[in-house]
């Protein structure tokens, strides 16, 4: 939830409160759907929604352009990769939910 506190206000400013809320909810649901579609796991949690915010941050940073936008996109990509790698090291982490949330968040804000 630290990521929600860090990414949330900036992304909400860029997208608006309604679109931000929709992004968070739909990303979480998208992560859940990918998880149940491709595995026997039925995971529901905030991590898919948080990955959706990371995906959205990358797309919003690229759309804003400039040095700041590129830096934000780079940092979000690195952060997502590190967390995803750590998830693959843990047998109890449902990375499909992370991937689904990330993809939905990126697509919704792109």
Short mmCIF file of N, CA and C in Angstrom, two decimals:
data_model
loop_
_atom_site.label_atom_id
_atom_site.label_comp_id
_atom_site.label_asym_id
_atom_site.label_seq_id
_atom_site.Cartn_x
_atom_site.Cartn_y
_atom_site.Cartn_z
N UNK A 1 0.82 -1.19 0.00
CA UNK A 1 0.00 0.00 0.00
C UNK A 1 0.86 1.26 0.00
N UNK A 2 2.14 1.09 0.26
CA UNK A 2 3.06 2.22 0.18
C UNK A 2 3.07 2.77 -1.24
N UNK A 3 3.01 1.88 -2.23
CA UNK A 3 3.00 2.33 -3.62
C UNK A 3 1.74 3.13 -3.93
N UNK A 4 0.63 2.75 -3.34
CA UNK A 4 -0.60 3.51 -3.54
C UNK A 4 -0.43 4.92 -2.99
N UNK A 5 0.21 5.03 -1.86
CA UNK A 5 0.44 6.34 -1.24
C UNK A 5 1.42 7.18 -2.07
N UNK A 6 2.42 6.53 -2.66
CA UNK A 6 3.43 7.26 -3.42
C UNK A 6 2.92 7.60 -4.82
N UNK A 7 2.39 6.60 -5.53
CA UNK A 7 1.96 6.80 -6.92
C UNK A 7 0.60 7.47 -7.02
N UNK A 8 -0.26 7.16 -6.07
CA UNK A 8 -1.66 7.58 -6.14
C UNK A 8 -1.90 9.06 -6.39
N UNK A 9 -1.37 9.93 -5.55
CA UNK A 9 -1.69 11.36 -5.73
C UNK A 9 -1.26 11.92 -7.08
N UNK A 10 -0.10 11.54 -7.57
CA UNK A 10 0.39 12.05 -8.85
C UNK A 10 -0.44 11.51 -10.01
N UNK A 11 -0.74 10.24 -9.94
CA UNK A 11 -1.54 9.63 -11.00
C UNK A 11 -2.98 10.14 -10.97
N UNK A 12 -3.50 10.35 -9.78
CA UNK A 12 -4.86 10.89 -9.66
C UNK A 12 -4.92 12.31 -10.21
N UNK A 13 -3.88 13.11 -9.98
CA UNK A 13 -3.83 14.45 -10.57
C UNK A 13 -3.83 14.38 -12.10
N UNK A 14 -3.09 13.42 -12.64
CA UNK A 14 -2.98 13.31 -14.10
C UNK A 14 -4.26 12.78 -14.73
N UNK A 15 -4.94 11.85 -14.06
CA UNK A 15 -6.10 11.20 -14.64
C UNK A 15 -7.44 11.75 -14.18
N UNK A 16 -7.45 12.36 -13.01
CA UNK A 16 -8.71 12.79 -12.40
C UNK A 16 -9.19 11.71 -11.44
N UNK A 17 -9.94 12.09 -10.41
CA UNK A 17 -10.32 11.13 -9.38
C UNK A 17 -11.21 9.99 -9.88
N UNK A 18 -12.16 10.27 -10.74
CA UNK A 18 -13.05 9.23 -11.24
C UNK A 18 -12.32 8.19 -12.07
N UNK A 19 -11.51 8.66 -12.98
CA UNK A 19 -10.75 7.75 -13.85
C UNK A 19 -9.71 6.97 -13.04
N UNK A 20 -9.12 7.62 -12.04
CA UNK A 20 -8.15 6.95 -11.18
C UNK A 20 -8.83 5.81 -10.41
N UNK A 21 -9.98 6.07 -9.83
CA UNK A 21 -10.72 5.05 -9.10
C UNK A 21 -11.07 3.88 -10.01
N UNK A 22 -11.57 4.20 -11.20
CA UNK A 22 -11.92 3.16 -12.16
C UNK A 22 -10.69 2.35 -12.56
N UNK A 23 -9.58 3.01 -12.78
CA UNK A 23 -8.33 2.34 -13.11
C UNK A 23 -7.94 1.35 -12.02
N UNK A 24 -8.01 1.77 -10.77
CA UNK A 24 -7.62 0.93 -9.65
C UNK A 24 -8.51 -0.31 -9.56
N UNK A 25 -9.81 -0.11 -9.63
CA UNK A 25 -10.76 -1.21 -9.49
C UNK A 25 -10.66 -2.18 -10.67
N UNK A 26 -10.65 -1.66 -11.88
CA UNK A 26 -10.61 -2.51 -13.06
C UNK A 26 -9.28 -3.25 -13.17
N UNK A 27 -8.18 -2.61 -12.77
CA UNK A 27 -6.88 -3.30 -12.77
C UNK A 27 -6.88 -4.48 -11.81
N UNK A 28 -7.43 -4.27 -10.63
CA UNK A 28 -7.52 -5.37 -9.67
C UNK A 28 -8.38 -6.51 -10.21
N UNK A 29 -9.49 -6.17 -10.85
CA UNK A 29 -10.37 -7.17 -11.42
C UNK A 29 -9.71 -7.87 -12.61
N UNK A 30 -8.97 -7.11 -13.41
CA UNK A 30 -8.26 -7.70 -14.55
C UNK A 30 -7.21 -8.69 -14.09
N UNK A 31 -6.52 -8.37 -13.02
CA UNK A 31 -5.54 -9.30 -12.46
C UNK A 31 -6.21 -10.58 -11.97
N UNK A 32 -7.35 -10.42 -11.33
CA UNK A 32 -8.13 -11.58 -10.86
C UNK A 32 -8.56 -12.45 -12.04
N UNK A 33 -9.05 -11.82 -13.10
CA UNK A 33 -9.52 -12.59 -14.25
C UNK A 33 -8.40 -13.38 -14.93
N UNK A 34 -7.23 -12.75 -15.09
CA UNK A 34 -6.12 -13.48 -15.70
C UNK A 34 -5.69 -14.63 -14.80
N UNK A 35 -5.71 -14.41 -13.52
CA UNK A 35 -5.32 -15.44 -12.58
C UNK A 35 -6.24 -16.66 -12.66
N UNK A 36 -7.55 -16.43 -12.68
CA UNK A 36 -8.45 -17.59 -12.73
C UNK A 36 -8.51 -18.21 -14.12
N UNK A 37 -8.19 -17.43 -15.14
CA UNK A 37 -8.22 -17.97 -16.51
C UNK A 37 -7.04 -18.91 -16.77
N UNK A 38 -5.89 -18.61 -16.20
CA UNK A 38 -4.69 -19.37 -16.55
C UNK A 38 -4.15 -20.25 -15.44
N UNK A 39 -4.80 -20.26 -14.28
CA UNK A 39 -4.32 -21.12 -13.20
C UNK A 39 -5.49 -21.55 -12.33
N UNK A 40 -5.21 -22.43 -11.42
CA UNK A 40 -6.23 -22.89 -10.48
C UNK A 40 -6.37 -21.95 -9.30
N UNK A 41 -5.52 -20.98 -9.21
CA UNK A 41 -5.51 -20.05 -8.09
C UNK A 41 -6.65 -19.05 -8.22
N UNK A 42 -7.26 -18.73 -7.13
CA UNK A 42 -8.31 -17.72 -7.08
C UNK A 42 -7.84 -16.60 -6.16
N UNK A 43 -6.95 -15.79 -6.63
CA UNK A 43 -6.39 -14.74 -5.79
C UNK A 43 -7.10 -13.42 -6.04
N UNK A 44 -7.42 -12.76 -4.96
CA UNK A 44 -7.99 -11.42 -5.03
C UNK A 44 -7.20 -10.59 -4.04
N UNK A 45 -6.60 -9.52 -4.52
CA UNK A 45 -5.82 -8.69 -3.63
C UNK A 45 -5.51 -7.37 -4.28
N UNK A 46 -4.86 -6.54 -3.52
CA UNK A 46 -4.54 -5.20 -4.00
C UNK A 46 -3.34 -5.19 -4.93
N UNK A 47 -2.55 -6.26 -4.94
CA UNK A 47 -1.32 -6.22 -5.73
C UNK A 47 -1.58 -6.09 -7.22
N UNK A 48 -2.61 -6.73 -7.74
CA UNK A 48 -2.95 -6.56 -9.16
C UNK A 48 -3.32 -5.12 -9.46
N UNK A 49 -4.06 -4.50 -8.55
CA UNK A 49 -4.44 -3.10 -8.74
C UNK A 49 -3.22 -2.17 -8.65
N UNK A 50 -2.31 -2.48 -7.75
CA UNK A 50 -1.09 -1.68 -7.62
C UNK A 50 -0.24 -1.80 -8.88
N UNK A 51 -0.15 -3.01 -9.43
CA UNK A 51 0.57 -3.17 -10.69
C UNK A 51 -0.13 -2.41 -11.81
N UNK A 52 -1.45 -2.31 -11.75
CA UNK A 52 -2.18 -1.48 -12.71
C UNK A 52 -1.75 -0.03 -12.62
N UNK A 53 -1.53 0.45 -11.40
CA UNK A 53 -1.06 1.82 -11.23
C UNK A 53 0.35 1.99 -11.81
N UNK A 54 1.18 0.97 -11.65
CA UNK A 54 2.53 1.04 -12.25
C UNK A 54 2.44 1.10 -13.77
N UNK A 55 1.59 0.25 -14.35
CA UNK A 55 1.41 0.27 -15.80
C UNK A 55 0.90 1.62 -16.28
N UNK A 56 -0.05 2.18 -15.54
CA UNK A 56 -0.60 3.49 -15.89
C UNK A 56 0.46 4.59 -15.75
N UNK A 57 1.29 4.48 -14.73
CA UNK A 57 2.35 5.48 -14.52
C UNK A 57 3.31 5.49 -15.70
N UNK A 58 3.63 4.33 -16.21
CA UNK A 58 4.51 4.25 -17.38
C UNK A 58 3.87 4.95 -18.58
N UNK A 59 2.60 4.65 -18.83
CA UNK A 59 1.93 5.23 -19.99
C UNK A 59 1.72 6.74 -19.83
N UNK A 60 1.36 7.18 -18.65
CA UNK A 60 1.16 8.62 -18.43
C UNK A 60 2.50 9.36 -18.54
N UNK A 61 3.57 8.77 -17.99
CA UNK A 61 4.90 9.38 -18.11
C UNK A 61 5.33 9.53 -19.56
N UNK A 62 5.08 8.51 -20.34
CA UNK A 62 5.44 8.58 -21.77
C UNK A 62 4.60 9.61 -22.50
N UNK A 63 3.33 9.69 -22.15
CA UNK A 63 2.44 10.65 -22.81
C UNK A 63 2.83 12.09 -22.47
N UNK A 64 3.28 12.31 -21.23
CA UNK A 64 3.68 13.66 -20.83
C UNK A 64 4.98 14.06 -21.48
N UNK A 65 5.82 13.09 -21.77
CA UNK A 65 7.08 13.36 -22.46
C UNK A 65 8.04 14.17 -21.61
N UNK A 66 9.04 14.66 -22.23
CA UNK A 66 10.06 15.44 -21.54
C UNK A 66 10.92 14.56 -20.64
N UNK A 67 11.87 15.17 -20.01
CA UNK A 67 12.78 14.44 -19.14
C UNK A 67 12.07 13.83 -17.95
N UNK A 68 11.12 14.57 -17.36
CA UNK A 68 10.40 14.06 -16.21
C UNK A 68 9.58 12.82 -16.59
N UNK A 69 8.87 12.88 -17.69
CA UNK A 69 8.06 11.76 -18.13
C UNK A 69 8.88 10.51 -18.42
N UNK A 70 10.02 10.71 -19.08
CA UNK A 70 10.89 9.57 -19.37
C UNK A 70 11.47 8.98 -18.08
N UNK A 71 11.85 9.84 -17.14
CA UNK A 71 12.42 9.37 -15.88
C UNK A 71 11.38 8.58 -15.08
N UNK A 72 10.16 9.09 -15.01
CA UNK A 72 9.10 8.39 -14.28
C UNK A 72 8.83 7.04 -14.94
N UNK A 73 8.75 7.00 -16.25
CA UNK A 73 8.50 5.74 -16.95
C UNK A 73 9.61 4.73 -16.68
N UNK A 74 10.84 5.18 -16.75
CA UNK A 74 11.98 4.29 -16.50
C UNK A 74 11.94 3.73 -15.08
N UNK A 75 11.68 4.60 -14.12
CA UNK A 75 11.64 4.15 -12.72
C UNK A 75 10.50 3.17 -12.48
N UNK A 76 9.36 3.42 -13.08
CA UNK A 76 8.22 2.51 -12.91
C UNK A 76 8.50 1.16 -13.56
N UNK A 77 9.17 1.16 -14.71
CA UNK A 77 9.52 -0.10 -15.37
C UNK A 77 10.49 -0.89 -14.50
N UNK A 78 11.50 -0.23 -13.96
CA UNK A 78 12.47 -0.91 -13.10
C UNK A 78 11.79 -1.45 -11.85
N UNK A 79 10.95 -0.64 -11.24
CA UNK A 79 10.24 -1.07 -10.03
C UNK A 79 9.35 -2.27 -10.31
N UNK A 80 8.60 -2.23 -11.40
CA UNK A 80 7.73 -3.36 -11.76
C UNK A 80 8.55 -4.61 -12.01
N UNK A 81 9.68 -4.47 -12.69
CA UNK A 81 10.53 -5.63 -12.99
C UNK A 81 11.11 -6.24 -11.71
N UNK A 82 11.56 -5.40 -10.81
CA UNK A 82 12.14 -5.90 -9.55
C UNK A 82 11.08 -6.62 -8.72
N UNK A 83 9.91 -6.02 -8.61
CA UNK A 83 8.85 -6.65 -7.81
C UNK A 83 8.38 -7.94 -8.48
N UNK A 84 8.29 -7.95 -9.79
CA UNK A 84 7.89 -9.16 -10.50
C UNK A 84 8.93 -10.26 -10.30
N UNK A 85 10.20 -9.91 -10.38
CA UNK A 85 11.26 -10.89 -10.15
C UNK A 85 11.16 -11.47 -8.74
N UNK A 86 10.95 -10.61 -7.77
CA UNK A 86 10.80 -11.07 -6.39
C UNK A 86 9.58 -11.99 -6.26
N UNK A 87 8.53 -11.69 -6.99
CA UNK A 87 7.34 -12.53 -6.96
C UNK A 87 7.60 -13.92 -7.52
N UNK A 88 8.43 -13.99 -8.56
CA UNK A 88 8.75 -15.30 -9.13
C UNK A 88 9.63 -16.12 -8.19
N UNK A 89 10.29 -15.49 -7.26
CA UNK A 89 11.10 -16.21 -6.28
C UNK A 89 10.24 -16.79 -5.15
N UNK A 90 9.02 -16.34 -5.02
CA UNK A 90 8.13 -16.81 -3.96
C UNK A 90 7.05 -17.71 -4.55
N UNK A 91 6.94 -18.93 -4.05
CA UNK A 91 5.94 -19.84 -4.61
C UNK A 91 4.50 -19.45 -4.25
N UNK A 92 4.31 -18.58 -3.30
CA UNK A 92 2.94 -18.21 -2.89
C UNK A 92 2.44 -16.94 -3.57
N UNK A 93 3.27 -16.31 -4.38
CA UNK A 93 2.87 -15.09 -5.07
C UNK A 93 2.21 -15.42 -6.39
N UNK A 94 1.06 -14.82 -6.64
CA UNK A 94 0.34 -15.05 -7.90
C UNK A 94 0.74 -13.98 -8.90
N UNK A 95 1.77 -14.27 -9.68
CA UNK A 95 2.27 -13.30 -10.65
C UNK A 95 1.31 -13.06 -11.79
N UNK A 96 0.41 -13.98 -12.06
CA UNK A 96 -0.59 -13.76 -13.11
C UNK A 96 -1.48 -12.57 -12.76
N UNK A 97 -1.81 -12.44 -11.49
CA UNK A 97 -2.60 -11.28 -11.07
C UNK A 97 -1.81 -10.00 -11.28
N UNK A 98 -0.52 -10.04 -11.01
CA UNK A 98 0.33 -8.85 -11.22
C UNK A 98 0.39 -8.50 -12.70
N UNK A 99 0.60 -9.51 -13.54
CA UNK A 99 0.70 -9.27 -14.98
C UNK A 99 -0.62 -8.75 -15.53
N UNK A 100 -1.72 -9.35 -15.09
CA UNK A 100 -3.04 -8.90 -15.54
C UNK A 100 -3.34 -7.47 -15.14
N UNK A 101 -3.05 -7.14 -13.89
CA UNK A 101 -3.27 -5.77 -13.43
C UNK A 101 -2.40 -4.76 -14.18
N UNK A 102 -1.14 -5.13 -14.39
CA UNK A 102 -0.20 -4.27 -15.12
C UNK A 102 -0.70 -3.99 -16.54
N UNK A 103 -1.12 -5.04 -17.22
CA UNK A 103 -1.60 -4.88 -18.59
C UNK A 103 -2.87 -4.05 -18.67
N UNK A 104 -3.80 -4.30 -17.77
CA UNK A 104 -5.04 -3.53 -17.77
C UNK A 104 -4.77 -2.06 -17.45
N UNK A 105 -3.92 -1.81 -16.45
CA UNK A 105 -3.60 -0.42 -16.09
C UNK A 105 -2.94 0.33 -17.23
N UNK A 106 -2.00 -0.33 -17.90
CA UNK A 106 -1.33 0.30 -19.03
C UNK A 106 -2.30 0.56 -20.18
N UNK A 107 -3.16 -0.42 -20.44
CA UNK A 107 -4.12 -0.26 -21.54
C UNK A 107 -5.16 0.82 -21.27
N UNK A 108 -5.58 0.92 -20.03
CA UNK A 108 -6.61 1.92 -19.69
C UNK A 108 -6.07 3.35 -19.75
N UNK A 109 -4.79 3.52 -19.56
CA UNK A 109 -4.25 4.87 -19.52
C UNK A 109 -3.47 5.23 -20.77
N UNK A 110 -3.38 4.32 -21.70
CA UNK A 110 -2.59 4.53 -22.90
C UNK A 110 -3.28 5.26 -23.97
#
